[in-house]
mmCIF file with all atom_site columns, C-alpha atoms in Angstrom:
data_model
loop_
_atom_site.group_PDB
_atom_site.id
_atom_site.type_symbol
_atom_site.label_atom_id
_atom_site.label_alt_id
_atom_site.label_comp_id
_atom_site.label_asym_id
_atom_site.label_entity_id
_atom_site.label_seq_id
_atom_site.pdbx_PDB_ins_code
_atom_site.Cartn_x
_atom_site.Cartn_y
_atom_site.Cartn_z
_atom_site.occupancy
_atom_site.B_iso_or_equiv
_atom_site.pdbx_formal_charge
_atom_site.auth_seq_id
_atom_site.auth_comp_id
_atom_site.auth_asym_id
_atom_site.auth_atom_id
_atom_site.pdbx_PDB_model_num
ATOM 1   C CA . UNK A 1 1   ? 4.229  -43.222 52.157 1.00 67.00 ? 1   UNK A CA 1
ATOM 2   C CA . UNK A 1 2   ? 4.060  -40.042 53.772 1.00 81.00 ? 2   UNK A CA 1
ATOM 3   C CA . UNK A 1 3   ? 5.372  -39.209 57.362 1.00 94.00 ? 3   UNK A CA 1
ATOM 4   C CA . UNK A 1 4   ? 3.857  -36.243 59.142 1.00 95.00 ? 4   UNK A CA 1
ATOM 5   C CA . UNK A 1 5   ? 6.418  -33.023 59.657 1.00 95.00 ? 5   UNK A CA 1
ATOM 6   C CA . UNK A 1 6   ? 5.230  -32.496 63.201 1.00 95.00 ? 6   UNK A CA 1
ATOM 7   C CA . UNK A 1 7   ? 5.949  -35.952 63.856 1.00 97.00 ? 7   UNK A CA 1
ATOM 8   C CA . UNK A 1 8   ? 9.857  -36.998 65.239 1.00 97.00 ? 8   UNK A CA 1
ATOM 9   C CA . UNK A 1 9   ? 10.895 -40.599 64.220 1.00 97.00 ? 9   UNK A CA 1
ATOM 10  C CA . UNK A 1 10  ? 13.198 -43.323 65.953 1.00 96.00 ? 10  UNK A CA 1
ATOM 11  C CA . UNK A 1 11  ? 15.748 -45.733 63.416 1.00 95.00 ? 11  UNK A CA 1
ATOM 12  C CA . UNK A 1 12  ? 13.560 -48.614 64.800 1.00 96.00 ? 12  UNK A CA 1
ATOM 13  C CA . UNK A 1 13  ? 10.487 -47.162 62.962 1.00 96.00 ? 13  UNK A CA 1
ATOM 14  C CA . UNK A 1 14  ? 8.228  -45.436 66.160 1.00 97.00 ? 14  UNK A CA 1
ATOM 15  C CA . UNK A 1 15  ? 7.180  -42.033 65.859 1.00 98.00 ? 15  UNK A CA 1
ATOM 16  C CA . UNK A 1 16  ? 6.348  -39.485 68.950 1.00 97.00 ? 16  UNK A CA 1
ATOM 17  C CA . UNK A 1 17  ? 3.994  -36.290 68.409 1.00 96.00 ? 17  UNK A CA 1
ATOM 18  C CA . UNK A 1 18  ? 5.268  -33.683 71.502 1.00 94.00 ? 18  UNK A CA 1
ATOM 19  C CA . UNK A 1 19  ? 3.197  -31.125 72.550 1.00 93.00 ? 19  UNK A CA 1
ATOM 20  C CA . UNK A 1 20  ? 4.599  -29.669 75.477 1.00 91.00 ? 20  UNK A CA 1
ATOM 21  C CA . UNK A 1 21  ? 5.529  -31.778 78.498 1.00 93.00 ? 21  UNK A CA 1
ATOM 22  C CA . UNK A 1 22  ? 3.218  -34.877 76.575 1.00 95.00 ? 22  UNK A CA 1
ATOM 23  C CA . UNK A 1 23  ? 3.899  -37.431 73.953 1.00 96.00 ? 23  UNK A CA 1
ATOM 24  C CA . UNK A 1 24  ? 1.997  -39.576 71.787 1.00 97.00 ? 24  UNK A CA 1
ATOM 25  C CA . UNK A 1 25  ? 3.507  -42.771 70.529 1.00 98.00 ? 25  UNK A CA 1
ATOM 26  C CA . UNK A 1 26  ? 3.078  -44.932 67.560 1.00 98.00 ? 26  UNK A CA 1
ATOM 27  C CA . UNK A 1 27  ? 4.400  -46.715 64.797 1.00 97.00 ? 27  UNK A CA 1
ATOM 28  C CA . UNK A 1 28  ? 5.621  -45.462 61.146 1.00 97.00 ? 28  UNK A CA 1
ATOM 29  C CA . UNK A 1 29  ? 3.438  -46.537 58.400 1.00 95.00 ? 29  UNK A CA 1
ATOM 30  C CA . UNK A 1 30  ? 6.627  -48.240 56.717 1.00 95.00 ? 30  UNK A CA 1
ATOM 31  C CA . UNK A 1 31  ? 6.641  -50.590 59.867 1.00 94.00 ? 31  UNK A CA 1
ATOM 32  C CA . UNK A 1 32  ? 3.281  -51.818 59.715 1.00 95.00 ? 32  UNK A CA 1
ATOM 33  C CA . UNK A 1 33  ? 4.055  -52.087 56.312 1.00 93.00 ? 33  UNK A CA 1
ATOM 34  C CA . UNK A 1 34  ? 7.014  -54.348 56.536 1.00 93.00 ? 34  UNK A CA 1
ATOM 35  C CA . UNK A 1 35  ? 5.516  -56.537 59.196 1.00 94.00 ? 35  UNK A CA 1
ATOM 36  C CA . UNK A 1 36  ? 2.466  -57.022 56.793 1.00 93.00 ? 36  UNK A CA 1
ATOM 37  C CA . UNK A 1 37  ? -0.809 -57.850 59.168 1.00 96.00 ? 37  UNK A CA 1
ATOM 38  C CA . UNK A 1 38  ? -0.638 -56.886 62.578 1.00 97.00 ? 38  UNK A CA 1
ATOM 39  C CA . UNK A 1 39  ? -2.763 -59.264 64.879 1.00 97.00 ? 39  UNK A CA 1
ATOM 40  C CA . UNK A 1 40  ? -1.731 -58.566 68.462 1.00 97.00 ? 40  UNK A CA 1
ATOM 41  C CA . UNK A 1 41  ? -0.133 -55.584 70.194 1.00 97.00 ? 41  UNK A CA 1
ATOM 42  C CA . UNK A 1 42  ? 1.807  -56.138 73.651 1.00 97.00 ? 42  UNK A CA 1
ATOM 43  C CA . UNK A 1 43  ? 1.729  -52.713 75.846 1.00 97.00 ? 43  UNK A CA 1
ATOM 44  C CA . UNK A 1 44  ? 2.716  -51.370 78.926 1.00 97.00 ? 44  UNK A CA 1
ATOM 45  C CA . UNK A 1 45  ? 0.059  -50.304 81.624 1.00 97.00 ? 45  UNK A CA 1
ATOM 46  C CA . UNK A 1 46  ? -0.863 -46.803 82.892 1.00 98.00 ? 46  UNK A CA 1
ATOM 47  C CA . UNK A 1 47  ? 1.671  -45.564 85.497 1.00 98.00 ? 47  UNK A CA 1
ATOM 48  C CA . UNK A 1 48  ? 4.191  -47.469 83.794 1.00 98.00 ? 48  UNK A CA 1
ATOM 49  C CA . UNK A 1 49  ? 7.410  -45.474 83.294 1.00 97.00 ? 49  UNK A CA 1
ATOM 50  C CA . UNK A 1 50  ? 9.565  -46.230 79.704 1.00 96.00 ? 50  UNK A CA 1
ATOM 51  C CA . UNK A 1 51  ? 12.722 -45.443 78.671 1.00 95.00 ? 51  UNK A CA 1
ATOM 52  C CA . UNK A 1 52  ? 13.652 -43.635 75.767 1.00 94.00 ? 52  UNK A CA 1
ATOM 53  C CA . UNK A 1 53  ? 15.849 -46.491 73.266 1.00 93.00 ? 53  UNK A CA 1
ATOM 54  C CA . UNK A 1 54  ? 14.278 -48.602 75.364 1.00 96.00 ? 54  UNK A CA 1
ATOM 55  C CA . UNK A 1 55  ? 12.006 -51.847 74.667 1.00 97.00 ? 55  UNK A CA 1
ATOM 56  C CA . UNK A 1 56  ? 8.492  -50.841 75.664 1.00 97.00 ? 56  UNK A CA 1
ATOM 57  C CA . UNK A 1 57  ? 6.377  -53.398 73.998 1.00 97.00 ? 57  UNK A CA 1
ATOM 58  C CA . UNK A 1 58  ? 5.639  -55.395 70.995 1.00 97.00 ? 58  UNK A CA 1
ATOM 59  C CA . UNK A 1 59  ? 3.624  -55.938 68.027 1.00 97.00 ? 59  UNK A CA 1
ATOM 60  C CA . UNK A 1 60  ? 3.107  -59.331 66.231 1.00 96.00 ? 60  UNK A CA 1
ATOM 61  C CA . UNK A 1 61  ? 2.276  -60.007 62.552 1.00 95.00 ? 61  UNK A CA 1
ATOM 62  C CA . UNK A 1 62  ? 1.354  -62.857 60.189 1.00 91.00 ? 62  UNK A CA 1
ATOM 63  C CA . UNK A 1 63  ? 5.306  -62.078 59.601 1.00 87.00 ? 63  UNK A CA 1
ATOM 64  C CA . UNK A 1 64  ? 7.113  -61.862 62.837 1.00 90.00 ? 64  UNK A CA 1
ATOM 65  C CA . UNK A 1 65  ? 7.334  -60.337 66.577 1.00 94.00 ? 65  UNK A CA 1
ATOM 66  C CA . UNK A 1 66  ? 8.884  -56.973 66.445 1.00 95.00 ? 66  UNK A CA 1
ATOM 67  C CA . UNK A 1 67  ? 9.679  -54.989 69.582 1.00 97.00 ? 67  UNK A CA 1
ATOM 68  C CA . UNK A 1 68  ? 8.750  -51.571 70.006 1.00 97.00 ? 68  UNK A CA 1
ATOM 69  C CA . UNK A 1 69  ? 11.445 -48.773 71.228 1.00 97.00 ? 69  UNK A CA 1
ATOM 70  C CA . UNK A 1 70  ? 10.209 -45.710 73.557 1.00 96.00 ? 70  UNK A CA 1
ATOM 71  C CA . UNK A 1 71  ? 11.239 -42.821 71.623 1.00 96.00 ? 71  UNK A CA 1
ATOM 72  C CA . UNK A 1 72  ? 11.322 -40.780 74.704 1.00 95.00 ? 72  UNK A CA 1
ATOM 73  C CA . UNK A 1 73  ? 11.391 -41.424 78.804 1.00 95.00 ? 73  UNK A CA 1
ATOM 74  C CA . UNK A 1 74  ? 8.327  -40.717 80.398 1.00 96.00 ? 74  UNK A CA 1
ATOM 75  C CA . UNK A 1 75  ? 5.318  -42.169 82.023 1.00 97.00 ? 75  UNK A CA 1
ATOM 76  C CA . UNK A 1 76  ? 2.639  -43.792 79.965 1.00 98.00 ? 76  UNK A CA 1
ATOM 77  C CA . UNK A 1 77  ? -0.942 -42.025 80.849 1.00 98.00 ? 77  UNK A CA 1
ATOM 78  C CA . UNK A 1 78  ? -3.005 -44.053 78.541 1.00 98.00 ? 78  UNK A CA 1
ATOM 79  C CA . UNK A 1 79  ? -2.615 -46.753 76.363 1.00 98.00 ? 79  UNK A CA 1
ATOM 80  C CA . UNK A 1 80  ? -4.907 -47.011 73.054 1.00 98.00 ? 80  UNK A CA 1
ATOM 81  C CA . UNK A 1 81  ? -7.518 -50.253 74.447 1.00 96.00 ? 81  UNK A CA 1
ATOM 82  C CA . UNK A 1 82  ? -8.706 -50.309 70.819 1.00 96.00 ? 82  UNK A CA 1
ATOM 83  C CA . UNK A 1 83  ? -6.048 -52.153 69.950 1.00 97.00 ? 83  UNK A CA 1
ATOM 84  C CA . UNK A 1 84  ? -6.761 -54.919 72.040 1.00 94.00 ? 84  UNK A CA 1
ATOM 85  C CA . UNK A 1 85  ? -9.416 -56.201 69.723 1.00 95.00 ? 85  UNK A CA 1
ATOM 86  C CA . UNK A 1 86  ? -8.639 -54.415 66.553 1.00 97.00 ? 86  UNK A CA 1
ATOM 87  C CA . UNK A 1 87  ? -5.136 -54.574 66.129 1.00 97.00 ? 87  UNK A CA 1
ATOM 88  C CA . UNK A 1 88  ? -5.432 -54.035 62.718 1.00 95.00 ? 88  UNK A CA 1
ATOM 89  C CA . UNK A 1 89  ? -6.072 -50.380 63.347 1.00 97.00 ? 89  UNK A CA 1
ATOM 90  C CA . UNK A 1 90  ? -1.889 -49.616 62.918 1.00 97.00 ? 90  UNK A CA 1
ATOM 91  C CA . UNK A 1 91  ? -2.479 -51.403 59.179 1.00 96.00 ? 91  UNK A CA 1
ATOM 92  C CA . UNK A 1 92  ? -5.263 -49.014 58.071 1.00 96.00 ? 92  UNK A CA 1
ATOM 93  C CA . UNK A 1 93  ? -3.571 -45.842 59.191 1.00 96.00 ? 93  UNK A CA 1
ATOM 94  C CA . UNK A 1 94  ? -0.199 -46.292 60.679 1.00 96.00 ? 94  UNK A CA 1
ATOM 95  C CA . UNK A 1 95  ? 0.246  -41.988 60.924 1.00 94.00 ? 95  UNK A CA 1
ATOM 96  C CA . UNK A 1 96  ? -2.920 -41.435 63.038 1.00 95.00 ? 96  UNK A CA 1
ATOM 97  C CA . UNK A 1 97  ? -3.207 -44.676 65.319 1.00 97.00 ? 97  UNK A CA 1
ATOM 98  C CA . UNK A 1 98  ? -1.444 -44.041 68.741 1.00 98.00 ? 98  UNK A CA 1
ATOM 99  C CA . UNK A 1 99  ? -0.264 -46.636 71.062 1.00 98.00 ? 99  UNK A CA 1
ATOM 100 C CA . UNK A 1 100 ? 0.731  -45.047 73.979 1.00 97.00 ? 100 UNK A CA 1
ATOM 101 C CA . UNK A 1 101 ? 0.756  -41.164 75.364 1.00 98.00 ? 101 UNK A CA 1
ATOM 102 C CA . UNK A 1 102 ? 3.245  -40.370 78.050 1.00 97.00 ? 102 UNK A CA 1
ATOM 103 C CA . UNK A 1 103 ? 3.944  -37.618 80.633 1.00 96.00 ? 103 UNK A CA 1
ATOM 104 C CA . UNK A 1 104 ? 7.457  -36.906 79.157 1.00 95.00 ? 104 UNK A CA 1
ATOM 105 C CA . UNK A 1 105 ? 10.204 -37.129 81.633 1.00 93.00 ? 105 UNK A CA 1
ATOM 106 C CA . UNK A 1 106 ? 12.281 -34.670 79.034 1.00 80.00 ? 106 UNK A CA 1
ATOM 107 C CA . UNK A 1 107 ? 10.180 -33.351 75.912 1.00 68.00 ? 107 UNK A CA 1
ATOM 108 C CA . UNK A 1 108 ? 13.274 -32.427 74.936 1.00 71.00 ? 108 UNK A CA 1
ATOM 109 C CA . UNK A 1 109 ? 14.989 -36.010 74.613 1.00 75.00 ? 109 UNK A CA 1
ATOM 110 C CA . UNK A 1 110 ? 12.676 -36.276 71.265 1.00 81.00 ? 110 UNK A CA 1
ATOM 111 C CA . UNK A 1 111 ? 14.986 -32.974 70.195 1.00 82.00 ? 111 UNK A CA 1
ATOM 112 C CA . UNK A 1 112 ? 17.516 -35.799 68.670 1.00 89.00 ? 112 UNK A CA 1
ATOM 113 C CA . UNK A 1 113 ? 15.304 -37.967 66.778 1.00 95.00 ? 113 UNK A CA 1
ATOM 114 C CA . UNK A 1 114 ? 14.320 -37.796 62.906 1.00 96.00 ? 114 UNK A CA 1
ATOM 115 C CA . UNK A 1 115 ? 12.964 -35.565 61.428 1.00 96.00 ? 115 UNK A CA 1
ATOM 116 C CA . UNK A 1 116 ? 10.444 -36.501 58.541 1.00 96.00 ? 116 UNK A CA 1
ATOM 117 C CA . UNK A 1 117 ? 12.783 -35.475 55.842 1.00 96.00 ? 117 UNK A CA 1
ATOM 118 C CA . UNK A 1 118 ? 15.452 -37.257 57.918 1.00 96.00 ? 118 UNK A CA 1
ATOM 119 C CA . UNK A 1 119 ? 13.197 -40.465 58.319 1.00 97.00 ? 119 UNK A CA 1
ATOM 120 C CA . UNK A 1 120 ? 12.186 -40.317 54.207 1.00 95.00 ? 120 UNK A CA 1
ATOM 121 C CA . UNK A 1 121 ? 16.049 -40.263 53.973 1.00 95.00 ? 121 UNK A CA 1
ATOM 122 C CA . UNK A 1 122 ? 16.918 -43.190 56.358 1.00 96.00 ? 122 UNK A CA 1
ATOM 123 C CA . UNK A 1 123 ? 14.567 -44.889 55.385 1.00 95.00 ? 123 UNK A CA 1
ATOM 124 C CA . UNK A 1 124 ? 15.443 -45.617 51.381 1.00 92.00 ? 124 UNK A CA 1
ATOM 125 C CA . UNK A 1 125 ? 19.123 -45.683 52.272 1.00 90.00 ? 125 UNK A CA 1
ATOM 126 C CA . UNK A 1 126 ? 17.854 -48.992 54.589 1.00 81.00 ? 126 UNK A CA 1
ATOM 127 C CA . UNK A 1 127 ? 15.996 -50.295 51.659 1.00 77.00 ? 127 UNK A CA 1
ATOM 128 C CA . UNK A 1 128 ? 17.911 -48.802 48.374 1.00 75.00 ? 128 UNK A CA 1
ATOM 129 C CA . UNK A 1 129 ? 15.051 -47.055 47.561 1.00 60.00 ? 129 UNK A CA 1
#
């Protein structure tokens, strides 16, 4: 698995692109692939404000229900419809399928997430890999 370098990651597996005073929010490839399929995604409306550490959602799997964690504060400005219908989206490319993008309250609250070297690293101490 790779993990884009322009990318900052959360411990709880979401990643946040920043560019500027917006963010783009998804989740990390090894999250959909530990959940196995995804068949429903739960998110928050446009005009909705999250929290970063927050819950901000969910996404459900033939596995489980696993909450999903605003990287960052801000206000959500769209929301990715596609996954309404096509869930399954997040399992075919994990790195390039957004959920949400946000108006960020503080671009610089994503300053103290992972990095992708960080994330590579937290990651296989978590698994012993």
């Amino acid at each position: 698995m790779s993990y884009p370098a322009n990318y900052k990651y959360t411990k709880e597996h979401e990643w946040i692109e920043v560019d500027g005073a917006k963010g783009t929010v998804g989740i990390t490839d090894y999250a959909q692939s530990s959940l196995g399929d995804i068949v429903f995604v739960d998110l928050p409306k446009v005009g909705d404000t999250v929290e970063a550490g927050k819950i901000f959602g969910s996404v459900e799997s033939v596995k489980a229900v696993s909450d999903l964690y605003a990287p960052a504060s801000g206000t959500v400005t769209a929301v990715n419809e596609e996954l309404a219908n096509a869930p399954e989206k997040i399992n075919a490319d994990a790195n390039k399928t957004w959920m949400l993008r946000l108006d960020l309250t503080d671009g610089a609250s994503a300053d103290g997430l992972l990095s992708a070297t960080d994330y590579e690293k937290f990651i296989s101490e978590e698994t012993g890999h």
